[in-house]
Amino acid sequence: MEAAAASLLGPLPRNTAGGISFPVLSSNNPFSSLLSINLTRCTSRLPPCRVSLKEDDATPQWQLDFLGPDPQLRSDEEDDPLPAASNDWCVRARRSALRSIEARGLSPALERMVSPPKKIKNKKKKKKKQKKILSKKPRKDDELLGEDEVDGDVEEIFSVEDDLDLDLRVAQLADGVFDEKRQRNREHFIQTLSSFSAAPSNRNKEVSLNRDIVQAQTAEEVLALTAEVIAAVAKGLSPSPLTALNIATALHRIAKNMESVSMMQTHRLAFARHRDMSMLVGLAMLSLPECSPQGISNISWALSKIGGDLLYLPEMDRIADVAISKVGDFNAQNVANITGAFASMRQSAPDLFSALAQRAAQLVHTFKEQELAQFLWGCASLNECPHPLLDALDAAFHDATSFKCHLDMPQSGAKEVLSEEYGNNSHALNLSRDQLGNIAWSYAVLGQLDRQFFSHIWRTLSQYEEQRVSDQYREDIMFSSQVYLANQSLKLEYPHLDMALRGDLEEKIAKAVKSKRFNQKTTSLFQKDVGRLLYTTGHEWVREFTVDGYTVDAALVDEKLALEIDGTTHFSRNLGTPLGHTSFKRRYITAAGWKLVPLSHQEWEELQGESEQMEYLRRILGIDAE
């Protein structure tokens, strides 16, 4: 056994081919036979302690490359700069290190460090291969994949068998050489997909695609279908069935399918960040000028349902610009849907809402009950008063005889009754309870309670059966809150109108509003930080103090000083202007005889440190430390 071990540690014999034979133990008789492996040539990369080798004597075996040549092998060469004995300790040390590395399972990592890159045997062949790749003309498939992200591992490039993937990796590792070409490819790709009106059309394919989109049962199915068509068009499918109508329909069906299963907001946001979804939204933005008014309405509604108030800010700005240019073709449904979409996303668009108000005034006689309530609610939410429509409503319903509401009758039956009683030209409305509440709240927020149309709404609402209002249902509490705020506003801001509710209805509504069943409040970190500093002022601040139905964040009751700590949800997300409910609350509390001081999150973030924050609080509140 000692002889066999000595043979393993002895000098490595040379073979006739000029290489080196490395002894390997046989699986049958580890001490009786040795296998020889002919080693190929490669450049030796040894540390300074290693005796230099000629290029013909080097080996690509990574273990030998790490260990270095045997000292006995080099002793017979005349030009060897050092004797064999002076190098023997280095070899033994490396052998010990190699065994330790293998025991720890780090052999693959060491092999990658010691071994040269695979398949780079001839630099000339490598350069020829690169030139051949760079001279290839990119196919349309390359254009689609031009934005893919790949790992920058040089070793993997030359082991890829797929030519397309190899072209892509080389292009992306070329340090921006192909950026201009990829940009041209992207522009051509977008132009191919966005040629909606100028390109030839195939009506049968367009109708077939639209039918498949409408029949898809889930949002994932709709997205997969459109992604498949997008890829086919990019590869050369012509004529393209991707019309502006089909793109708008796809987005609308995705949002509708999400709504049908009540998909969670987090899942919707994850879905919106999908690559294919981003491509579809981008195509929708390109197709907007070619969309019909209904298409623009569908796209805006879909984006509001998919992204909520967290995504699609620049997309909604583009919709606003295109909608202004097409507002003259909008019907009442388009006006209401676009207004509701912008309001639910907290996206201010003053120019758009001004144009929509003008168009709504022209369509005042064509509004359905739900459309009218939605438009007024959207305008009030963003604090955009639609004066032209309000004037038109006052003119259309100038007296009580032209305004009838059948609260307990289905809308279809009510329309028939109203048509028989007042003729086909009647403008009588059949408003539901929730629609009455939305309209009343909207007029209160906009500060337009002295309007003729509102007086008819309020008179109809006053006749509502109070026994149907309960504090056990969320819908009842929301309705009660809207009516309560409008009623309190009538008392505080318009006492001369003498229109406040009386009797059991007011008591029942007030009781429902005060219920805590659906009115659980949460305290944000922003409010906690400000509250902590308020207590250090030495004044007796009261948290969550109620002022006539509204709750203020902090108050000095004796001084009638209220502090409102307003987070981001109190402002529009793009312009930072106060939303309708925030402006109404400020006006309401001021009318109740309080001094209200608002503090926005944006102001607070600009302050540096607690000392500066405390100084700012004292300045805006007008108080001194006690």
XYZ file of C-alpha atoms in Angstrom:
626
model
C 0.000 0.000 0.000
C 2.856 2.369 0.758
C 4.338 1.646 -2.672
C 1.081 2.437 -4.377
C 0.717 5.676 -2.464
C 4.284 6.566 -3.376
C 3.548 5.930 -7.003
C 0.644 8.402 -6.826
C 2.858 11.065 -5.337
C 5.772 10.295 -7.648
C 6.704 12.051 -10.863
C 4.211 12.075 -13.690
C 5.535 10.045 -16.682
C 5.543 11.505 -20.156
C 3.681 9.749 -22.941
C 4.791 9.413 -26.515
C 2.486 12.149 -27.712
C 4.319 14.742 -25.728
C 1.677 15.090 -23.050
C 1.624 14.006 -19.406
C 0.028 10.812 -18.048
C -1.919 11.306 -14.825
C -2.362 8.140 -12.755
C -5.910 7.280 -11.766
C -6.848 4.339 -9.545
C -8.766 1.552 -11.280
C -12.161 0.647 -9.884
C -11.297 -3.050 -9.854
C -7.840 -3.089 -8.322
C -6.855 0.303 -6.986
C -3.240 -0.703 -6.266
C -2.434 -3.005 -9.204
C -3.373 -1.016 -12.304
C -3.252 2.600 -13.287
C -5.203 4.391 -15.977
C -3.527 7.085 -18.057
C -5.342 10.127 -19.337
C -3.815 12.017 -22.198
C -4.005 15.654 -21.419
C -4.632 18.370 -23.970
C -2.608 21.510 -24.150
C -3.572 24.868 -22.690
C -1.826 27.846 -21.228
C -0.681 27.294 -17.670
C -1.761 29.896 -15.101
C 0.281 29.366 -11.997
C 0.988 31.556 -8.977
C 4.444 33.018 -8.464
C 5.634 30.011 -6.455
C 5.144 27.751 -9.457
C 7.901 26.872 -11.909
C 6.986 28.124 -15.395
C 6.043 25.536 -18.012
C 6.306 25.533 -21.715
C 3.010 25.841 -23.535
C 3.325 22.317 -24.961
C 3.686 20.810 -21.478
C 0.650 22.539 -19.928
C -2.532 20.598 -19.109
C -6.214 21.685 -19.115
C -7.025 19.355 -16.235
C -8.183 21.842 -13.611
C -6.827 19.807 -10.704
C -3.374 19.628 -12.225
C -3.657 23.260 -13.195
C -4.223 24.043 -9.543
C -1.526 21.716 -8.211
C 1.161 22.680 -10.730
C 3.800 20.404 -12.333
C 5.605 17.771 -10.364
C 9.011 18.946 -9.216
C 10.712 15.663 -10.252
C 9.478 16.140 -13.778
C 11.253 19.467 -14.218
C 14.603 18.566 -12.606
C 16.178 17.273 -15.825
C 15.636 20.460 -17.812
C 18.671 22.691 -18.074
C 16.799 25.949 -18.269
C 14.787 25.300 -15.090
C 15.405 28.362 -12.886
C 14.884 26.508 -9.580
C 15.786 23.011 -8.389
C 12.974 20.492 -7.843
C 13.403 20.398 -4.093
C 12.654 24.101 -3.769
C 9.210 23.576 -5.415
C 8.161 20.330 -3.721
C 6.672 22.032 -0.614
C 4.331 24.107 -2.822
C 2.899 21.015 -4.521
C 2.233 19.309 -1.201
C 0.531 22.373 0.165
C -1.682 22.575 -2.888
C -2.626 18.901 -2.601
C -3.662 19.420 1.017
C -5.663 22.504 0.064
C -7.371 20.597 -2.762
C -8.471 17.808 -0.391
C -9.870 20.402 2.031
C -11.735 22.173 -0.759
C -13.264 18.925 -2.014
C -14.339 17.975 1.524
C -16.243 21.270 1.782
C -17.993 20.788 -1.581
C -16.297 23.805 -3.176
C -14.759 21.951 -6.106
C -17.125 23.448 -8.756
C -16.279 26.967 -7.655
C -12.542 26.242 -7.770
C -12.890 24.629 -11.188
C -14.537 27.771 -12.571
C -11.710 29.877 -11.138
C -8.860 27.691 -12.423
C -10.199 26.414 -15.735
C -10.227 28.639 -18.822
C -13.580 29.357 -20.562
C -14.845 26.372 -22.487
C -14.745 26.186 -26.247
C -12.361 29.119 -26.590
C -9.588 27.027 -28.045
C -8.751 29.232 -30.937
C -9.055 32.987 -30.696
C -9.183 33.312 -34.466
C -12.179 30.989 -34.686
C -13.834 32.916 -31.874
C -13.410 36.224 -33.713
C -14.709 34.721 -36.948
C -17.765 33.410 -35.125
C -18.462 36.806 -33.562
C -18.106 38.559 -36.919
C -20.504 36.079 -38.473
C -23.026 36.696 -35.704
C -22.727 40.476 -35.891
C -23.180 40.457 -39.658
C -26.444 38.517 -39.439
C -29.541 40.414 -40.411
C -31.985 40.431 -37.470
C -35.240 38.635 -38.024
C -38.614 39.861 -36.822
C -38.416 37.442 -33.938
C -35.292 39.300 -32.769
C -37.245 42.535 -32.773
C -39.782 41.083 -30.379
C -37.107 39.885 -27.978
C -34.925 42.969 -28.130
C -35.837 44.074 -24.607
C -35.377 40.723 -22.822
C -32.974 40.622 -19.931
C -30.217 37.981 -19.999
C -27.403 37.037 -17.668
C -24.005 38.438 -18.556
C -22.109 35.184 -18.119
C -19.454 34.987 -20.844
C -19.056 31.237 -20.508
C -22.700 30.576 -21.309
C -22.603 32.548 -24.550
C -20.510 30.016 -26.419
C -22.437 27.006 -25.157
C -25.854 28.165 -26.424
C -27.120 26.099 -29.317
C -29.975 28.352 -30.356
C -28.744 30.941 -32.876
C -31.491 33.417 -32.018
C -30.648 33.403 -28.329
C -26.948 33.664 -29.173
C -27.563 36.703 -31.377
C -29.512 38.342 -28.585
C -26.878 37.707 -25.905
C -24.014 38.931 -28.052
C -25.971 42.055 -28.927
C -26.713 42.835 -25.308
C -23.099 42.313 -24.262
C -21.825 44.686 -26.934
C -21.877 47.655 -24.560
C -24.596 49.635 -26.361
C -23.318 49.121 -29.908
C -26.735 47.927 -31.055
C -28.885 50.375 -29.100
C -29.660 52.457 -32.150
C -30.571 49.406 -34.185
C -32.792 48.030 -31.447
C -34.496 51.408 -31.185
C -35.278 51.303 -34.895
C -36.575 47.770 -34.499
C -38.832 48.815 -31.628
C -40.184 51.729 -33.605
C -40.894 49.441 -36.527
C -42.545 46.930 -34.191
C -44.765 49.603 -32.642
C -45.618 50.982 -36.040
C -46.595 47.497 -37.198
C -48.915 47.007 -34.250
C -50.340 50.523 -34.241
C -51.321 50.810 -37.905
C -55.003 50.709 -37.062
C -56.756 52.803 -39.693
C -54.180 52.982 -42.490
C -53.478 49.242 -42.645
C -55.686 46.867 -44.652
C -58.326 45.032 -42.674
C -59.909 41.612 -42.593
C -63.399 41.977 -41.221
C -63.860 38.290 -40.541
C -60.672 38.048 -38.453
C -61.557 41.187 -36.528
C -65.050 39.947 -35.707
C -63.734 36.502 -34.786
C -61.144 37.988 -32.405
C -63.734 40.269 -30.825
C -66.051 37.326 -30.265
C -63.269 35.283 -28.653
C -62.394 38.185 -26.342
C -65.988 38.647 -25.233
C -66.478 34.918 -24.634
C -63.322 34.550 -22.489
C -64.298 33.750 -18.915
C -61.306 35.093 -17.004
C -58.915 38.003 -17.190
C -56.030 35.579 -17.766
C -57.772 34.073 -20.798
C -58.336 37.481 -22.361
C -54.713 38.490 -21.812
C -53.344 35.214 -23.202
C -55.529 35.560 -26.295
C -54.450 39.128 -27.022
C -50.774 38.343 -26.307
C -50.898 35.523 -28.860
C -52.335 37.846 -31.495
C -49.779 40.556 -30.705
C -46.940 38.057 -31.191
C -48.447 36.856 -34.477
C -48.766 40.409 -35.785
C -45.190 41.154 -34.819
C -44.040 38.126 -36.790
C -45.806 39.314 -39.896
C -49.508 38.463 -39.612
C -51.276 40.777 -42.030
C -53.831 42.225 -42.037
C -53.846 42.640 -38.297
C -57.052 41.903 -36.368
C -55.809 44.198 -33.586
C -58.159 47.079 -34.219
C -58.724 49.912 -31.773
C -62.110 48.387 -30.991
C -60.638 44.991 -30.118
C -57.927 46.512 -27.926
C -60.491 48.563 -25.989
C -62.740 45.514 -25.720
C -59.887 43.390 -24.375
C -59.103 45.869 -21.590
C -62.777 46.255 -20.764
C -63.308 42.487 -20.532
C -60.220 42.042 -18.357
C -61.551 44.606 -15.881
C -65.069 43.208 -16.030
C -63.878 39.666 -15.337
C -61.874 40.974 -12.386
C -64.983 42.654 -11.037
C -67.100 39.523 -11.528
C -64.863 37.495 -9.195
C -64.132 40.420 -6.829
C -60.389 40.068 -7.391
C -58.289 41.519 -4.572
C -56.480 44.778 -5.229
C -53.064 43.214 -4.679
C -53.789 40.582 -7.333
C -54.971 43.248 -9.756
C -51.781 45.235 -9.289
C -49.657 42.131 -9.862
C -51.677 41.376 -12.984
C -51.211 44.947 -14.220
C -47.414 44.612 -13.988
C -47.369 41.573 -16.240
C -45.354 42.134 -19.420
C -48.207 41.223 -21.759
C -50.571 43.486 -19.821
C -48.147 46.381 -20.113
C -47.943 45.757 -23.856
C -51.735 45.771 -24.145
C -52.062 49.041 -22.199
C -49.337 50.586 -24.363
C -51.212 49.600 -27.518
C -54.387 51.053 -26.026
C -52.640 54.391 -25.563
C -51.452 54.292 -29.183
C -54.927 53.434 -30.428
C -56.715 56.205 -28.487
C -56.932 58.643 -31.424
C -58.585 55.884 -33.462
C -60.993 54.865 -30.684
C -64.655 55.725 -30.690
C -66.103 57.658 -27.733
C -67.307 54.343 -26.330
C -63.805 52.897 -26.707
C -62.262 55.798 -24.778
C -64.909 55.373 -22.102
C -64.227 51.620 -21.857
C -60.462 52.087 -21.594
C -60.704 54.718 -18.868
C -63.170 52.616 -16.889
C -60.986 49.509 -17.266
C -57.816 51.239 -16.068
C -59.627 52.591 -13.014
C -60.756 49.089 -12.063
C -57.404 47.399 -12.741
C -54.947 49.916 -11.300
C -57.117 51.829 -8.847
C -55.473 55.033 -7.646
C -51.959 53.515 -7.684
C -51.210 52.991 -11.395
C -51.686 54.504 -14.848
C -51.139 58.168 -13.998
C -49.556 59.147 -17.372
C -52.058 56.960 -19.208
C -54.967 58.858 -17.662
C -53.361 62.155 -18.650
C -53.249 60.952 -22.240
C -56.876 59.830 -22.059
C -57.796 63.318 -20.828
C -56.038 64.953 -23.798
C -57.710 62.676 -26.345
C -61.103 62.899 -24.644
C -61.074 66.701 -24.850
C -60.608 66.501 -28.621
C -63.531 64.074 -28.965
C -65.876 65.382 -26.259
C -68.324 66.697 -28.840
C -69.132 63.106 -29.832
C -69.698 61.812 -26.302
C -73.101 60.651 -25.140
C -74.370 60.812 -21.566
C -72.990 57.362 -20.723
C -69.516 58.259 -21.999
C -69.516 61.480 -19.976
C -70.569 59.691 -16.788
C -68.146 56.759 -17.138
C -65.083 58.912 -17.821
C -65.956 61.230 -14.935
C -66.380 58.294 -12.568
C -63.086 56.725 -13.687
C -61.058 59.877 -13.044
C -62.760 60.430 -9.689
C -62.130 56.898 -8.440
C -58.436 57.225 -9.392
C -58.091 60.664 -7.721
C -56.859 62.058 -11.025
C -57.533 65.762 -11.435
C -58.161 67.021 -14.961
C -59.635 70.558 -14.800
C -59.682 71.118 -18.575
C -61.353 67.779 -19.219
C -63.996 68.303 -16.543
C -64.765 71.751 -17.877
C -65.339 70.270 -21.334
C -67.402 67.401 -19.905
C -69.606 69.848 -17.978
C -70.314 71.757 -21.188
C -71.176 68.540 -22.998
C -73.334 67.314 -20.093
C -75.362 70.520 -20.232
C -76.096 69.813 -23.890
C -77.182 66.254 -23.045
C -79.183 67.113 -19.913
C -82.402 65.566 -21.273
C -80.706 62.293 -22.248
C -79.137 61.455 -18.877
C -80.386 58.367 -17.138
C -80.736 58.457 -13.389
C -77.566 56.476 -12.676
C -75.545 58.472 -15.206
C -76.635 61.782 -13.685
C -75.839 60.645 -10.138
C -72.441 59.276 -11.213
C -71.441 62.434 -13.078
C -72.365 64.716 -10.177
C -70.579 62.421 -7.710
C -67.415 62.399 -9.854
C -67.342 66.175 -10.125
C -67.894 66.594 -6.389
C -65.197 64.027 -5.541
C -62.551 65.977 -7.447
C -63.991 69.338 -6.352
C -64.775 70.361 -9.935
C -68.072 72.243 -9.979
C -70.012 71.634 -13.260
C -71.755 74.998 -13.403
C -73.102 74.556 -16.960
C -74.858 71.311 -16.047
C -76.242 72.711 -12.805
C -77.713 75.645 -14.731
C -79.182 73.258 -17.283
C -80.753 71.110 -14.558
C -82.343 74.164 -12.956
C -83.778 75.181 -16.301
C -85.033 71.696 -17.153
C -86.662 71.168 -13.738
C -87.770 74.696 -12.947
C -90.926 73.671 -11.094
C -92.164 70.771 -9.048
C -94.578 69.558 -11.718
C -91.684 68.703 -14.062
C -89.908 66.669 -11.411
C -91.361 63.350 -10.295
C -89.607 60.499 -8.539
C -91.137 57.062 -8.072
C -89.016 55.601 -5.335
C -90.839 52.324 -4.807
C -91.462 51.430 -8.422
C -88.996 49.685 -10.773
C -87.462 52.125 -13.224
C -89.007 50.494 -16.304
C -92.492 50.627 -14.795
C -91.972 54.170 -13.564
C -90.967 55.320 -17.049
C -94.201 53.916 -18.464
C -96.279 55.673 -15.814
C -94.444 58.950 -16.307
C -94.799 58.707 -20.075
C -98.570 58.217 -19.815
C -98.958 60.990 -17.241
C -96.651 63.653 -18.664
C -96.154 62.639 -22.277
C -93.082 61.505 -24.149
C -91.322 64.834 -23.642
C -91.382 64.557 -19.867
C -88.088 64.938 -18.020
C -89.325 63.257 -14.853
C -86.793 61.077 -13.097
C -87.089 57.781 -11.270
C -84.345 58.045 -8.682
C -83.454 55.333 -6.210
C -82.638 56.007 -2.582
C -78.870 55.715 -3.113
C -79.017 57.989 -6.152
C -80.857 60.603 -4.115
C -78.170 60.363 -1.430
C -75.323 60.728 -3.972
C -76.905 63.768 -5.585
C -77.642 65.436 -2.241
C -74.064 64.825 -1.043
C -72.649 66.155 -4.325
C -74.592 69.397 -4.086
C -73.488 69.817 -0.460
C -69.799 69.245 -1.316
C -69.983 71.644 -4.252
C -71.705 74.254 -2.065
C -74.729 74.512 -4.348
C -77.579 73.786 -1.947
C -79.470 76.867 -3.030
C -80.076 75.439 -6.502
C -83.618 74.793 -7.767
C -82.858 71.240 -8.783
C -81.519 70.419 -5.317
C -84.684 71.712 -3.682
C -86.672 69.143 -5.672
C -84.209 66.399 -4.749
C -84.374 67.331 -1.059
C -88.138 67.554 -1.022
C -88.427 64.092 -2.559
C -85.867 62.706 -0.099
C -87.761 64.216 2.831
C -90.773 62.106 1.894
C -88.738 58.917 2.098
C -89.959 56.252 4.513
C -87.796 56.657 7.569
C -88.483 53.134 8.797
C -86.352 51.763 5.948
C -83.205 53.388 7.348
C -81.281 51.005 9.622
C -77.901 51.003 11.319
C -77.409 47.297 10.541
C -76.442 47.628 6.876
C -73.518 49.401 5.275
C -75.670 50.801 2.451
C -78.035 52.368 4.940
C -75.183 53.940 6.892
C -73.580 55.357 3.741
C -76.902 56.825 2.658
C -77.517 58.194 6.139
C -74.052 59.794 6.252
C -74.612 61.568 2.957
C -78.027 62.872 3.965
C -76.809 63.837 7.438
C -73.952 65.945 6.066
C -76.239 67.651 3.563
C -78.758 68.347 6.326
C -76.092 69.766 8.662
C -74.759 71.906 5.812
C -78.258 73.295 5.308
C -78.372 74.221 8.993
C -74.914 75.794 9.123
C -74.431 77.361 5.684
C -77.988 77.891 4.426
C -80.203 78.478 7.466
C -82.259 81.030 5.508
C -83.571 78.290 3.212
C -85.318 76.556 6.123
C -84.975 73.172 4.426
C -83.456 71.055 7.214
C -85.031 67.696 7.959
C -87.441 67.402 10.841
C -89.065 64.659 12.817
C -88.305 60.982 13.065
C -86.315 60.816 9.834
C -83.637 63.183 11.132
C -83.341 61.248 14.393
C -83.093 57.899 12.640
C -80.466 59.175 10.228
C -78.439 60.724 13.061
C -78.582 57.451 14.985
C -77.344 55.469 11.967
C -74.485 57.916 11.435
C -73.301 57.628 15.027
C -73.174 53.843 14.794
C -69.645 52.447 15.011
C -70.560 49.249 13.181
C -68.919 50.320 9.927
C -67.038 53.362 11.167
C -63.796 51.927 12.524
C -60.987 54.461 12.228
C -57.276 53.716 11.984
C -54.454 56.010 13.038
C -51.592 56.433 10.578
C -47.923 56.816 11.502
C -48.108 60.402 10.283
C -50.899 61.156 12.756
C -49.002 59.430 15.571
C -45.861 61.465 14.928
C -47.747 64.752 14.911
C -49.801 63.755 17.962
C -46.671 62.934 19.937
C -45.254 66.409 19.280
C -48.570 68.068 20.087
C -48.504 66.690 23.598
C -45.066 68.214 24.182
C -46.497 71.693 23.572
C -48.025 71.643 27.040
C -51.614 72.174 25.814
C -54.491 69.791 26.469
C -55.119 68.349 23.049
C -58.058 65.993 22.512
C -57.691 63.305 19.882
C -60.533 62.366 17.515
C -62.893 65.104 18.647
C -66.338 65.174 16.981
C -67.696 68.433 15.600
C -71.313 68.088 14.402
C -70.829 64.699 12.795
C -67.295 65.282 11.580
C -64.267 64.021 13.499
C -61.145 66.168 13.666
C -57.756 64.611 14.393
C -56.840 66.904 17.306
C -58.563 69.796 19.013
C -58.161 72.358 21.768
C -61.805 72.380 22.839
C -61.787 75.555 24.926
C -60.088 77.571 22.192
C -62.172 75.876 19.446
C -58.979 75.137 17.566
C -58.950 72.023 15.366
C -55.996 70.434 13.600
C -56.613 68.242 10.560
C -53.732 65.894 9.707
C -54.328 65.082 6.031
C -52.521 62.198 4.357
C -52.163 61.553 0.650
C -55.740 60.272 0.257
C -57.046 63.779 0.899
C -55.480 65.140 -2.296
C -55.456 64.384 -5.991
C -52.550 62.165 -6.880
C -51.262 64.208 -9.822
C -51.844 67.863 -8.886
C -51.992 67.594 -5.094
C -55.160 69.692 -4.843
C -57.632 68.970 -2.011
C -60.389 66.558 -2.963
C -64.041 67.410 -2.623
C -64.663 65.691 0.704
C -61.574 67.374 2.199
C -62.624 70.856 1.076
C -66.175 70.266 2.304
C -64.967 69.138 5.731
C -62.799 72.221 6.106
C -65.665 74.490 5.084
C -68.114 72.634 7.285
C -66.023 72.841 10.489
C -65.272 76.496 9.833
C -69.015 77.158 9.464
C -69.514 75.443 12.826
C -67.468 78.201 14.486
C -64.085 76.488 14.739
C -60.675 77.582 13.568
C -59.415 74.757 11.404
C -55.699 74.363 10.629
C -54.865 71.754 7.951
C -51.500 69.978 7.938
C -50.636 68.003 4.814
C -48.256 65.070 4.564
C -46.261 66.884 1.890
C -45.607 69.840 4.189
C -44.536 67.536 6.997
C -42.082 65.596 4.830
C -40.233 68.766 3.876
C -39.382 69.541 7.513
C -36.003 68.433 8.891
C -35.968 66.987 12.398
C -38.239 67.327 15.402
C -37.120 70.817 16.341
C -38.088 72.180 12.935
C -41.347 70.233 13.015
C -42.214 71.613 16.449
C -41.426 75.157 15.361
C -43.639 74.724 12.302
C -46.553 73.374 14.382
C -46.389 76.292 16.799
C -46.299 78.757 13.938
C -49.322 77.421 12.028
C -51.330 76.837 15.215
C -50.408 80.181 16.748
C -49.550 78.703 20.130
C -46.610 78.985 22.507
C -45.092 76.374 24.770
C -46.417 76.387 28.313
